[in-house]
CSV table of C-alpha atoms in Angstrom, one decimal:
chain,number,residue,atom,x,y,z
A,1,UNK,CA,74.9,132.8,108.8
A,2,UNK,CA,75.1,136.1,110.3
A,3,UNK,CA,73.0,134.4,113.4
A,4,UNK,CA,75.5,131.4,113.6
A,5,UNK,CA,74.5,127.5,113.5
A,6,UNK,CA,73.9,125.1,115.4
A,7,UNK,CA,77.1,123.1,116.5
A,8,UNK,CA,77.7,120.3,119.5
A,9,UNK,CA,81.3,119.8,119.9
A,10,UNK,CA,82.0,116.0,121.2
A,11,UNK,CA,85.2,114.2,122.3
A,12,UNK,CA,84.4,111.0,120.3
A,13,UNK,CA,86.7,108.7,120.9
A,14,UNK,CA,90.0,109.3,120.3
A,15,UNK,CA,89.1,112.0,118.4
A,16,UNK,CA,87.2,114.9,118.6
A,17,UNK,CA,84.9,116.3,116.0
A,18,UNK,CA,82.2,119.3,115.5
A,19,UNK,CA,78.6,117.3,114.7
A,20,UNK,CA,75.4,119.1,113.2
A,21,UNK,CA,71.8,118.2,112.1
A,22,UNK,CA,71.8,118.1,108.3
A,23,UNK,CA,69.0,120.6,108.3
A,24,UNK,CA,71.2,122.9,109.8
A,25,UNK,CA,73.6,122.4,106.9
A,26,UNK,CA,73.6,123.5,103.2
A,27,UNK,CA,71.9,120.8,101.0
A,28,UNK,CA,74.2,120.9,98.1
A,29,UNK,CA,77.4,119.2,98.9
A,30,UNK,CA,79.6,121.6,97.6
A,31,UNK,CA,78.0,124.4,99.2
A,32,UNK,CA,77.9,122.7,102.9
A,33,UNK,CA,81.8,121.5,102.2
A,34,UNK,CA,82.6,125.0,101.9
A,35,UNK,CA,81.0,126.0,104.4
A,36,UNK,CA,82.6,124.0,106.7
A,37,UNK,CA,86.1,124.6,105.4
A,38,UNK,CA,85.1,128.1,106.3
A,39,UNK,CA,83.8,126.7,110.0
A,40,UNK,CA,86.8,124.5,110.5
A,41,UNK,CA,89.5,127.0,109.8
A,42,UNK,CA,90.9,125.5,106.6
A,43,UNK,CA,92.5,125.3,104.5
A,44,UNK,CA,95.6,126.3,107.2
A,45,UNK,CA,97.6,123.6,109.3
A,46,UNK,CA,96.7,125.2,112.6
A,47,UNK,CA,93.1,125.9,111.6
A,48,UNK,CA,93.5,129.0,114.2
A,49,UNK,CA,90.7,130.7,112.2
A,50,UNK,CA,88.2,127.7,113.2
A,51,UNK,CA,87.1,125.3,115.0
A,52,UNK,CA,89.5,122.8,114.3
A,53,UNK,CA,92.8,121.3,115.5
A,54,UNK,CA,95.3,121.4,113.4
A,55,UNK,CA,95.3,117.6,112.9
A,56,UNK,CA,93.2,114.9,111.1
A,57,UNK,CA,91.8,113.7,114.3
A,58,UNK,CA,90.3,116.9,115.6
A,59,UNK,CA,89.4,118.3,112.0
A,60,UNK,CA,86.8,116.1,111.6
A,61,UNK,CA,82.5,116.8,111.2
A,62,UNK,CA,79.6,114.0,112.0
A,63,UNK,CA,75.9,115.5,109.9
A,64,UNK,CA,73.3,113.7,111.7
A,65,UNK,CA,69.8,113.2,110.5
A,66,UNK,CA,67.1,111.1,111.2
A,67,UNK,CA,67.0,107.7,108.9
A,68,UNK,CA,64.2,106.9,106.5
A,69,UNK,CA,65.6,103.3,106.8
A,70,UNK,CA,62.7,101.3,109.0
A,71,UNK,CA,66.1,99.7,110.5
A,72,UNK,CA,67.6,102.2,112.1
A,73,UNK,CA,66.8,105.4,114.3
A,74,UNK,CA,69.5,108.3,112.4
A,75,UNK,CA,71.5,108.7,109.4
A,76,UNK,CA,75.5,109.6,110.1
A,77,UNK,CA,77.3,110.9,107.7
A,78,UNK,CA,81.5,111.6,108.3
A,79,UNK,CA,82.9,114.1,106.6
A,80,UNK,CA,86.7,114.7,107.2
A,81,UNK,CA,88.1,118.2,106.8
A,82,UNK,CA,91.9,118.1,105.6
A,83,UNK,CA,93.8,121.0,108.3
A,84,UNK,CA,96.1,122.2,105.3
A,85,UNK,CA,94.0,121.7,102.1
A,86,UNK,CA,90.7,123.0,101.0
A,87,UNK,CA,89.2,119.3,101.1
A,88,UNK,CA,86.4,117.7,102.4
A,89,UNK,CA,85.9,114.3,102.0
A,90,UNK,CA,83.3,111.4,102.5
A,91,UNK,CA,85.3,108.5,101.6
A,92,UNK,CA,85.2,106.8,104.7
A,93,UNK,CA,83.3,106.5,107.7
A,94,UNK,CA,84.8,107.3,111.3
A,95,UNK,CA,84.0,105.0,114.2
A,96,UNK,CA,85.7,107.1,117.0
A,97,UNK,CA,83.1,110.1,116.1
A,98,UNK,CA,80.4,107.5,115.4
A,99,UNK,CA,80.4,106.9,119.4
A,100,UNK,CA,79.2,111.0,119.9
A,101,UNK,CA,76.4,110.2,117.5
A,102,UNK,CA,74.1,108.0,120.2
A,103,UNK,CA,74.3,110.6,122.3
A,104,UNK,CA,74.2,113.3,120.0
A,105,UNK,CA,70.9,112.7,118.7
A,106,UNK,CA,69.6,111.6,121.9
A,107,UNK,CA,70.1,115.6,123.0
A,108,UNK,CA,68.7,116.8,119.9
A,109,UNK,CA,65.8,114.6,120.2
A,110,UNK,CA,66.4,112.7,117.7
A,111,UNK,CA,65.7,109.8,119.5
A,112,UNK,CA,64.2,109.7,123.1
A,113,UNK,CA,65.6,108.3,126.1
A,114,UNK,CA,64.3,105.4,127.0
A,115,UNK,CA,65.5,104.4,131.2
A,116,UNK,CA,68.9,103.9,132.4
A,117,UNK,CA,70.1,102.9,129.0
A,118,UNK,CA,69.0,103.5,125.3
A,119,UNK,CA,70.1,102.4,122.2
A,120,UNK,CA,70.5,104.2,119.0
A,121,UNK,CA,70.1,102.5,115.7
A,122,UNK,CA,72.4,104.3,113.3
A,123,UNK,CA,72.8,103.8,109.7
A,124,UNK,CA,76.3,104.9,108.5
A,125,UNK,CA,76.2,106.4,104.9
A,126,UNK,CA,79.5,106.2,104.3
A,127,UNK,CA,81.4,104.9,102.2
A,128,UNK,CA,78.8,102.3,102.1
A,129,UNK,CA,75.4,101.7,104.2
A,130,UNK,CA,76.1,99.9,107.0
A,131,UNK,CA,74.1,99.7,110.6
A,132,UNK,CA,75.2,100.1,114.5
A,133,UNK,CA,73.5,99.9,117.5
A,134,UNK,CA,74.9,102.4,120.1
A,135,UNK,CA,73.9,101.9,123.9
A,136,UNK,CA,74.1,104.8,125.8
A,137,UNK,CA,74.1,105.8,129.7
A,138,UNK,CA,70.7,107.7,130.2
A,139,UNK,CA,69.6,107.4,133.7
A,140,UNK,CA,66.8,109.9,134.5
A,141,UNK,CA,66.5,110.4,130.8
A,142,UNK,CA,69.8,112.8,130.5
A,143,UNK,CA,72.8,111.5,128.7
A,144,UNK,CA,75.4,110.8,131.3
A,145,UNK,CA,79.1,111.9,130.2
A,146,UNK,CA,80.7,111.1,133.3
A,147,UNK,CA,81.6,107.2,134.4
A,148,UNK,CA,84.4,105.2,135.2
A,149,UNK,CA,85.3,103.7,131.8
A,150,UNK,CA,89.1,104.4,130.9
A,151,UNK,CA,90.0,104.3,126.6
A,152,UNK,CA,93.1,104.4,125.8
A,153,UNK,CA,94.0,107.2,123.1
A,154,UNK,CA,91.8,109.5,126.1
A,155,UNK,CA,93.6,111.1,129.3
A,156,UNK,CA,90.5,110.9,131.5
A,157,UNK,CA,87.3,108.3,131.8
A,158,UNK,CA,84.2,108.5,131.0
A,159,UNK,CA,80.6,106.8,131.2
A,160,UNK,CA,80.7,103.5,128.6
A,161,UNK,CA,79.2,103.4,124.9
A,162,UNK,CA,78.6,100.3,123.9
A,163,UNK,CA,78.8,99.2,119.7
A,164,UNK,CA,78.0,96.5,117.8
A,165,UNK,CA,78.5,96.0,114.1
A,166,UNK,CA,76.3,93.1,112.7
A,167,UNK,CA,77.9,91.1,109.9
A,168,UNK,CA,77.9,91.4,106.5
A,169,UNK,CA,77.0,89.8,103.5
A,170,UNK,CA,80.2,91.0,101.6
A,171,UNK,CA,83.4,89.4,102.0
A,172,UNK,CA,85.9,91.2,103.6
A,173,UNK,CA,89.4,90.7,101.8
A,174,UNK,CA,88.6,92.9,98.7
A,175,UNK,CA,91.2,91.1,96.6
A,176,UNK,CA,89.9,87.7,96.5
A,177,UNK,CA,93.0,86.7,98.4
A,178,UNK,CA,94.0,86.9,102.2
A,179,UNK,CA,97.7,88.1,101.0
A,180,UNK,CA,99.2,90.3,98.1
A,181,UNK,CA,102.3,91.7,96.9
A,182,UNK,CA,102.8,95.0,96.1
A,183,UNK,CA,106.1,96.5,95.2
A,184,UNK,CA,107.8,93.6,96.5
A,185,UNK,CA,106.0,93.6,100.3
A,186,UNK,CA,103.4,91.1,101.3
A,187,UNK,CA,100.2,92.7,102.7
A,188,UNK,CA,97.1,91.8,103.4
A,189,UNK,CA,94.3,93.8,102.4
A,190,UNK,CA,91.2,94.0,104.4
A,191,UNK,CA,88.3,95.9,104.8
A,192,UNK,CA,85.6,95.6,107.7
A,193,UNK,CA,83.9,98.7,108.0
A,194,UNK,CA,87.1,100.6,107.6
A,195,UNK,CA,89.4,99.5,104.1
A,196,UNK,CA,93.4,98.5,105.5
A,197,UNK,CA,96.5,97.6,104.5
A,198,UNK,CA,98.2,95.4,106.9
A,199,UNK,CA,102.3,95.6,106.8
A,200,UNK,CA,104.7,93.4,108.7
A,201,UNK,CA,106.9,95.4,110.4
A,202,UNK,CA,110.2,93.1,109.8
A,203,UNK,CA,109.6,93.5,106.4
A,204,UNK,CA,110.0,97.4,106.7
A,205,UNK,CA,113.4,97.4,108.7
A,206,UNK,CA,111.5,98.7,112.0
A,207,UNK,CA,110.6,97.3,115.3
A,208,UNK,CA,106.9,97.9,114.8
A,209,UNK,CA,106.3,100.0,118.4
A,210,UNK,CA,108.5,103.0,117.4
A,211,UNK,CA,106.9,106.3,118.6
A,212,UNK,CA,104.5,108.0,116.0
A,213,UNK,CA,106.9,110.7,115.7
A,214,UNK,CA,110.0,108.6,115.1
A,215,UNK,CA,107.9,106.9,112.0
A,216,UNK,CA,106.4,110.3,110.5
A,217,UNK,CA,110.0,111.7,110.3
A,218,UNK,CA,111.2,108.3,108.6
A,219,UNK,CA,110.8,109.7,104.7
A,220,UNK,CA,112.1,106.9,103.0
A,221,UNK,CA,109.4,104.6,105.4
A,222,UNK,CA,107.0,106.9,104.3
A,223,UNK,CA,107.3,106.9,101.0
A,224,UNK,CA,107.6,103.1,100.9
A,225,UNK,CA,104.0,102.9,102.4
A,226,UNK,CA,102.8,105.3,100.3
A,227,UNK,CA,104.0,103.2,97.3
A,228,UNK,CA,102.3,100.2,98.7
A,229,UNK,CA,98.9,102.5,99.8
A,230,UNK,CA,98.6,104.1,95.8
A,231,UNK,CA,99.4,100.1,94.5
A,232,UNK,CA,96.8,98.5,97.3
A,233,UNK,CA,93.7,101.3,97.0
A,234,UNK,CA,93.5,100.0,93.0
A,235,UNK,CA,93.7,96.4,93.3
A,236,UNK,CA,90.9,96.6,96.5
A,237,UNK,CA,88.6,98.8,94.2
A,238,UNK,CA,89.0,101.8,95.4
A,239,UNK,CA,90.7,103.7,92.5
A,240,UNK,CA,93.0,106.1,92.6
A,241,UNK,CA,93.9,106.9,96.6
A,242,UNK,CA,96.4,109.9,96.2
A,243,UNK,CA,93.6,112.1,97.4
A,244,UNK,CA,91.4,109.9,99.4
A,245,UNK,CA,92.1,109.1,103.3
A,246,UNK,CA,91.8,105.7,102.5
A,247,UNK,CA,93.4,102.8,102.6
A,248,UNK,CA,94.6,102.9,106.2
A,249,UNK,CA,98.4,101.7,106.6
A,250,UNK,CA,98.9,99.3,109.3
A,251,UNK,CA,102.1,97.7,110.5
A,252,UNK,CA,102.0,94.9,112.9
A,253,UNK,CA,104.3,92.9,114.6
A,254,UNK,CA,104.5,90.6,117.9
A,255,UNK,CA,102.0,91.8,120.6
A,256,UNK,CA,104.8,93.8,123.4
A,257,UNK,CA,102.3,94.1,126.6
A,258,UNK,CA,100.2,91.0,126.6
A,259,UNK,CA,98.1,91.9,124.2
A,260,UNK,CA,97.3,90.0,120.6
A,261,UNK,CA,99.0,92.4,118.2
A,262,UNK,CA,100.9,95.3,118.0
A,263,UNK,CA,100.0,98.2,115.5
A,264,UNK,CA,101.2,101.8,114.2
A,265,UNK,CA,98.7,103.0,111.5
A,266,UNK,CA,99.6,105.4,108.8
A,267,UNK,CA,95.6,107.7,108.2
A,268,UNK,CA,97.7,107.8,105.7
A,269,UNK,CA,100.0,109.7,105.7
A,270,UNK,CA,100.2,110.6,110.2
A,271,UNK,CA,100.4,108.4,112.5
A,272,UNK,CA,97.6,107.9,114.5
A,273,UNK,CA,98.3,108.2,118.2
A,274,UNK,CA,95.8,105.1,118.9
A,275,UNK,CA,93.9,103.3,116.3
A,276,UNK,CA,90.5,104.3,114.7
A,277,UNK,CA,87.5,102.0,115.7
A,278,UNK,CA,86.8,100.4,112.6
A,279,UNK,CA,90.3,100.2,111.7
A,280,UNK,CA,91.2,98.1,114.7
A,281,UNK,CA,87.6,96.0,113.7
A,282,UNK,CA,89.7,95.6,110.0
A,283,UNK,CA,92.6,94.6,111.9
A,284,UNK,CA,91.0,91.9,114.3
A,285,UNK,CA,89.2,90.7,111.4
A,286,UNK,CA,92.9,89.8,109.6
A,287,UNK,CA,94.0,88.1,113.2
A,288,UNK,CA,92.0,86.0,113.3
A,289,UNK,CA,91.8,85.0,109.2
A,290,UNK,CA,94.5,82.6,109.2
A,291,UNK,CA,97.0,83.0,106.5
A,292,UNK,CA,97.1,86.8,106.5
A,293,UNK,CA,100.2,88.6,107.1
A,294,UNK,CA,99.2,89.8,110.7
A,295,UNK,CA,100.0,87.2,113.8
A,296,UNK,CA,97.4,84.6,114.5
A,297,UNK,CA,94.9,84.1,117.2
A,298,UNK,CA,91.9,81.8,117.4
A,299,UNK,CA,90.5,83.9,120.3
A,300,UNK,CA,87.6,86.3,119.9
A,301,UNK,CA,89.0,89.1,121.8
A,302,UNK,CA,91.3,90.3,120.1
A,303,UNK,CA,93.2,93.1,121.8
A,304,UNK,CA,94.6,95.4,119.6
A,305,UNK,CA,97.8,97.4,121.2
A,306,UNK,CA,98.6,100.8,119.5
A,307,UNK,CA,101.0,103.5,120.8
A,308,UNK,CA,98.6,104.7,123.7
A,309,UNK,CA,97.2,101.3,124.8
A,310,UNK,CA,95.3,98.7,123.8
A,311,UNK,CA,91.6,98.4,122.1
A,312,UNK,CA,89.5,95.1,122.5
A,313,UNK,CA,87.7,93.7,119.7
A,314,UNK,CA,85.1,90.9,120.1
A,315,UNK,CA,84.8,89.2,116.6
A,316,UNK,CA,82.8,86.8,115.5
A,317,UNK,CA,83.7,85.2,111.9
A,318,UNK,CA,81.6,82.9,109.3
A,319,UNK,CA,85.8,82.0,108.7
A,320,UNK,CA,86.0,81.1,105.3
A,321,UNK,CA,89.6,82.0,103.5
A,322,UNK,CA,89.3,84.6,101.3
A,323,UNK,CA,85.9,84.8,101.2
A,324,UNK,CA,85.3,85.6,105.0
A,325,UNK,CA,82.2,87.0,106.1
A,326,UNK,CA,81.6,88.6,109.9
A,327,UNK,CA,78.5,87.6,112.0
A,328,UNK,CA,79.5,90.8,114.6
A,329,UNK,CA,81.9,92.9,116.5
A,330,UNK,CA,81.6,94.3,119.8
A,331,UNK,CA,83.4,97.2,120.9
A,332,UNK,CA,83.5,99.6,123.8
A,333,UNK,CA,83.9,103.3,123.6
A,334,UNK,CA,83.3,106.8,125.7
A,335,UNK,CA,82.5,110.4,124.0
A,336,UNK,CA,82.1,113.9,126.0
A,337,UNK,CA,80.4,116.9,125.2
A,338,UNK,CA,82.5,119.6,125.1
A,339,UNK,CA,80.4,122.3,124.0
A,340,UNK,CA,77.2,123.2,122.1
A,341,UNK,CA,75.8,126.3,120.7
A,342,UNK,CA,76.3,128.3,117.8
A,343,UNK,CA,79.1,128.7,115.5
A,344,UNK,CA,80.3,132.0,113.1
A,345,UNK,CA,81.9,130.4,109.8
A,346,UNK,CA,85.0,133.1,108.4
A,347,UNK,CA,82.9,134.9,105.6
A,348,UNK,CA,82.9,133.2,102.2
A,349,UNK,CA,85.1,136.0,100.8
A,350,UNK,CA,87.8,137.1,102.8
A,351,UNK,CA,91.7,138.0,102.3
A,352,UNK,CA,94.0,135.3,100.4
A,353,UNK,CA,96.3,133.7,102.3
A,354,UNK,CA,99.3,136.2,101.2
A,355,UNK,CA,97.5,139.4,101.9
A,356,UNK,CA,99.3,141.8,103.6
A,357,UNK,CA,100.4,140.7,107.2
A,358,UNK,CA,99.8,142.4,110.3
A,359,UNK,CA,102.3,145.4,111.5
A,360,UNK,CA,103.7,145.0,114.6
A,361,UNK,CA,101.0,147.5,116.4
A,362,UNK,CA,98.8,145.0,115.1
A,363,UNK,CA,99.9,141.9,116.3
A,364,UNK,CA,99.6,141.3,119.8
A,365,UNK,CA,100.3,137.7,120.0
C-alpha cells in the first residue's frame, strides 16, 4: 500500500470510473471493498478524500481479469461505491464502464491488438454471467481515444466502441407478465442485462421530460417511486431492494425530438443525467414487447431520448409475450483514458468523521 496501486482512470460512457486488474486488488471481498472505500473517498458525499466524484456515476470501479471461460477473453466485474455510505456493491453490472474495459485490457495486455480494430470478448460477472464483444479502434496496435463519434451524456467525441449483447436463454419480463400493478401504478418490469421498472409518466402527474433536478427535488414523486421500486424488486426476484441499486426507475412518455421514447431514470434514488447502457437495452426491449406500459414500436432501432440526448438500440427479439427472449443488441459507445498510474488509499485507521476540525490557521481553503 505504502507504494500505491495500480489504477487507470477511464471516461466510460457517461460515466466515469477507476478500473484495476484483480491481482492488484485484495482477494477477500470485504478486504478489497474496504479498500476501495478508502480509495474512493467514502463514505463522504463529496469524496474529496478520494478518487471519486461525489455522485453515483463517477463513484464507480471496473476489477478486470483475464476469463477462464474458453468464450471470452476477460472477466469484468462492477463494483459501485455509494459517495455517502460505507457501501460497496455488486448487484448489478454497469454498461457505460463496460465500454473502458475493451480498451482497458487491451493496455494492460490483457489481450493483444490485433490491426486497425480488435475485439474483446468480455464475460460480465455480475449480477449474472453474461458475454460482450467490444470492438475497439487500434490502428498501429495502440488504442486510439480520439475520433469523431459524439454520445450524448459526453461534452466532447471520441473514437467509436462498438457492443453487442447476444441473446439469452432466459426470458426477460421477470414476472411472467409484460404489465403489473404495484401500489395502484401499472409498470412493466423488465430486465435485459440491466433489471427496470418502467413508469408512465401521465400516471405520475408529470410531463415525463422534466429536468433531473426538477424530479429529485419532487419528494412526494420520490417517495412514490420508491414505493413502487421496494414493491417491484420482490415480485421480479430480487428480494429486498432498500439497499441494493437495483431496480432502475424508468418513466416514459411520448418521444419529444423524433426519437422512439422519452425517459428520466431514477439509479434509484438520482436521476441519471442520460441513461445507463443496459438500462436503455431493458428499455428497448419493453418498446418493442407489445402490451407493456412503454409506447410501441415495431422498428429495431429504437432510439431512446433521455435528458441529454438520445441513445440508439438495435434489438433483435425471439417476440413472444411474456416469455420474450433476445437474439442481440447492438449499441455504440466511446471511453477516454483519463489517467493511469498509481493510487495512495486514506490509511485503514484514520480520524472519525467528527474529530476535531481544522482551526482557522489550518484551513486554507
Amino acid at each position: 500500500m505504502t507504494d500505491g496501486i495500480p489504477c487507470m482512470q477511464l471516461r466510460g460512457g457517461s460515466s466515469k470510473g477507476a478500473y484495476f486488474l484483480r491481482d492488484d486488488l485484495p482477494a477477500d471481498p470485504a478486504e478489497r471493498d474496504d479498500l476501495l472505500l478508502r480509495i474512493m473517498g467514502s463514505p463522504d458525499a463529496r469524496q474529496v478524500d478520494g478518487l471519486g466524484g461525489g455522485h453515483p456515476l463517477t463513484s464507480k470501479v471496473a476489477v478486470v481479469s483475464r476469463s477462464g471461460d474458453p468464450d471470452a477473453d476477460v472477466d469484468y466485474l462492477f463494483l459501485q461505491v455509494v459517495p455517502d455510505r460505507p457501501v460497496v456493491t455488486d448487484a448489478q453490472t454497469c454498461g457505460n464502464l463496460l465500454a473502458g474495459v475493451g480498451p482497458f485490457a487491451i493496455e494492460r495486455g490483457l489481450v493483444p491488438a490485433a490491426g486497425d480494430t480488435t475485439t474483446v470478448r468480455i464475460r460480465i460477472v455480475n449480477p449474472a454471467v453474461s458475454l460482450v464483444e467490444a470492438t475497439v479502434q487500434t490502428p498501429g496496435g495502440r488504442v486510439r481515444y480520439d475520433g469523431g463519434t459524439v454520445m450524448a451524456g459526453t461534452p466532447f467525441p471520441a473514437a467509436p466502441i462498438h457492443l453487442a449483447f447476444p441473446g439469452g436463454a432466459n426470458p426477460v419480463f421477470p414476472t411472467g407478465r409484460v404489465v403489473d400493478a404495484f401500489t395502484g401504478l401499472e409498470v412493466t418490469c423488465v430486465d435485459a442485462g440491466m433489471p427496470v421498472v418502467l413508469l408512465r409518466a401521465g400516471d405520475l402527474g408529470i410531463a415525463g421530460d422534466e429536468d433531473p433536478a426538477v424530479l429529485e427535488g419532487d419528494d412526494a414523486l420520490r417517495e412514490r417511486v420508491e414505493s413502487v421500486r421496494l414493491a417491484a424488486g420482490a415480485a421480479m426476484g430480487l428480494g429486498d431492494v432498500r439497499e441494493l441499486t437495483v431496480p432502475k426507475m424508468t418513466i416514459v412518455a411520448a418521444p419529444r425530438h423524433g426519437g422512439t421514447v422519452t425517459t428520466r431514470t431514477f439509479i434509484p434514488h438520482r436521476v441519471h443525467a442520460a441513461i445507463g447502457v443496459l438500462g436503455a437495452v431493458s428499455v428497448a426491449v419493453a418498446v418493442r414487447t407489445p402490451g407493456t406500459v412503454a409506447p410501441g414500436s415495431a422498428d429495431t432501432l429504437v432510439r431512446v431520448e433521455h435528458p441529454t440526448g438520445t441513445f440508439d438500440v438495435a434489438v433483435d427479439l425471439d417476440p413472444d409475450g411474456a416469455a420474450t427472449r433476445v437474439r442481440r443488441t447492438t449499441v455504440v459507445r466511446t471511453a477516454r483514458k483519463l489517467t493511469d498510474g498509481l493510487v495512495w488509499p486514506r490509511p485503514a485507521s484514520t480520524r472519525p468523521a467528527n474529530a476535531r476540525p481544522a482551526s482557522i490557521g489550518e484551513a486554507t481553503g
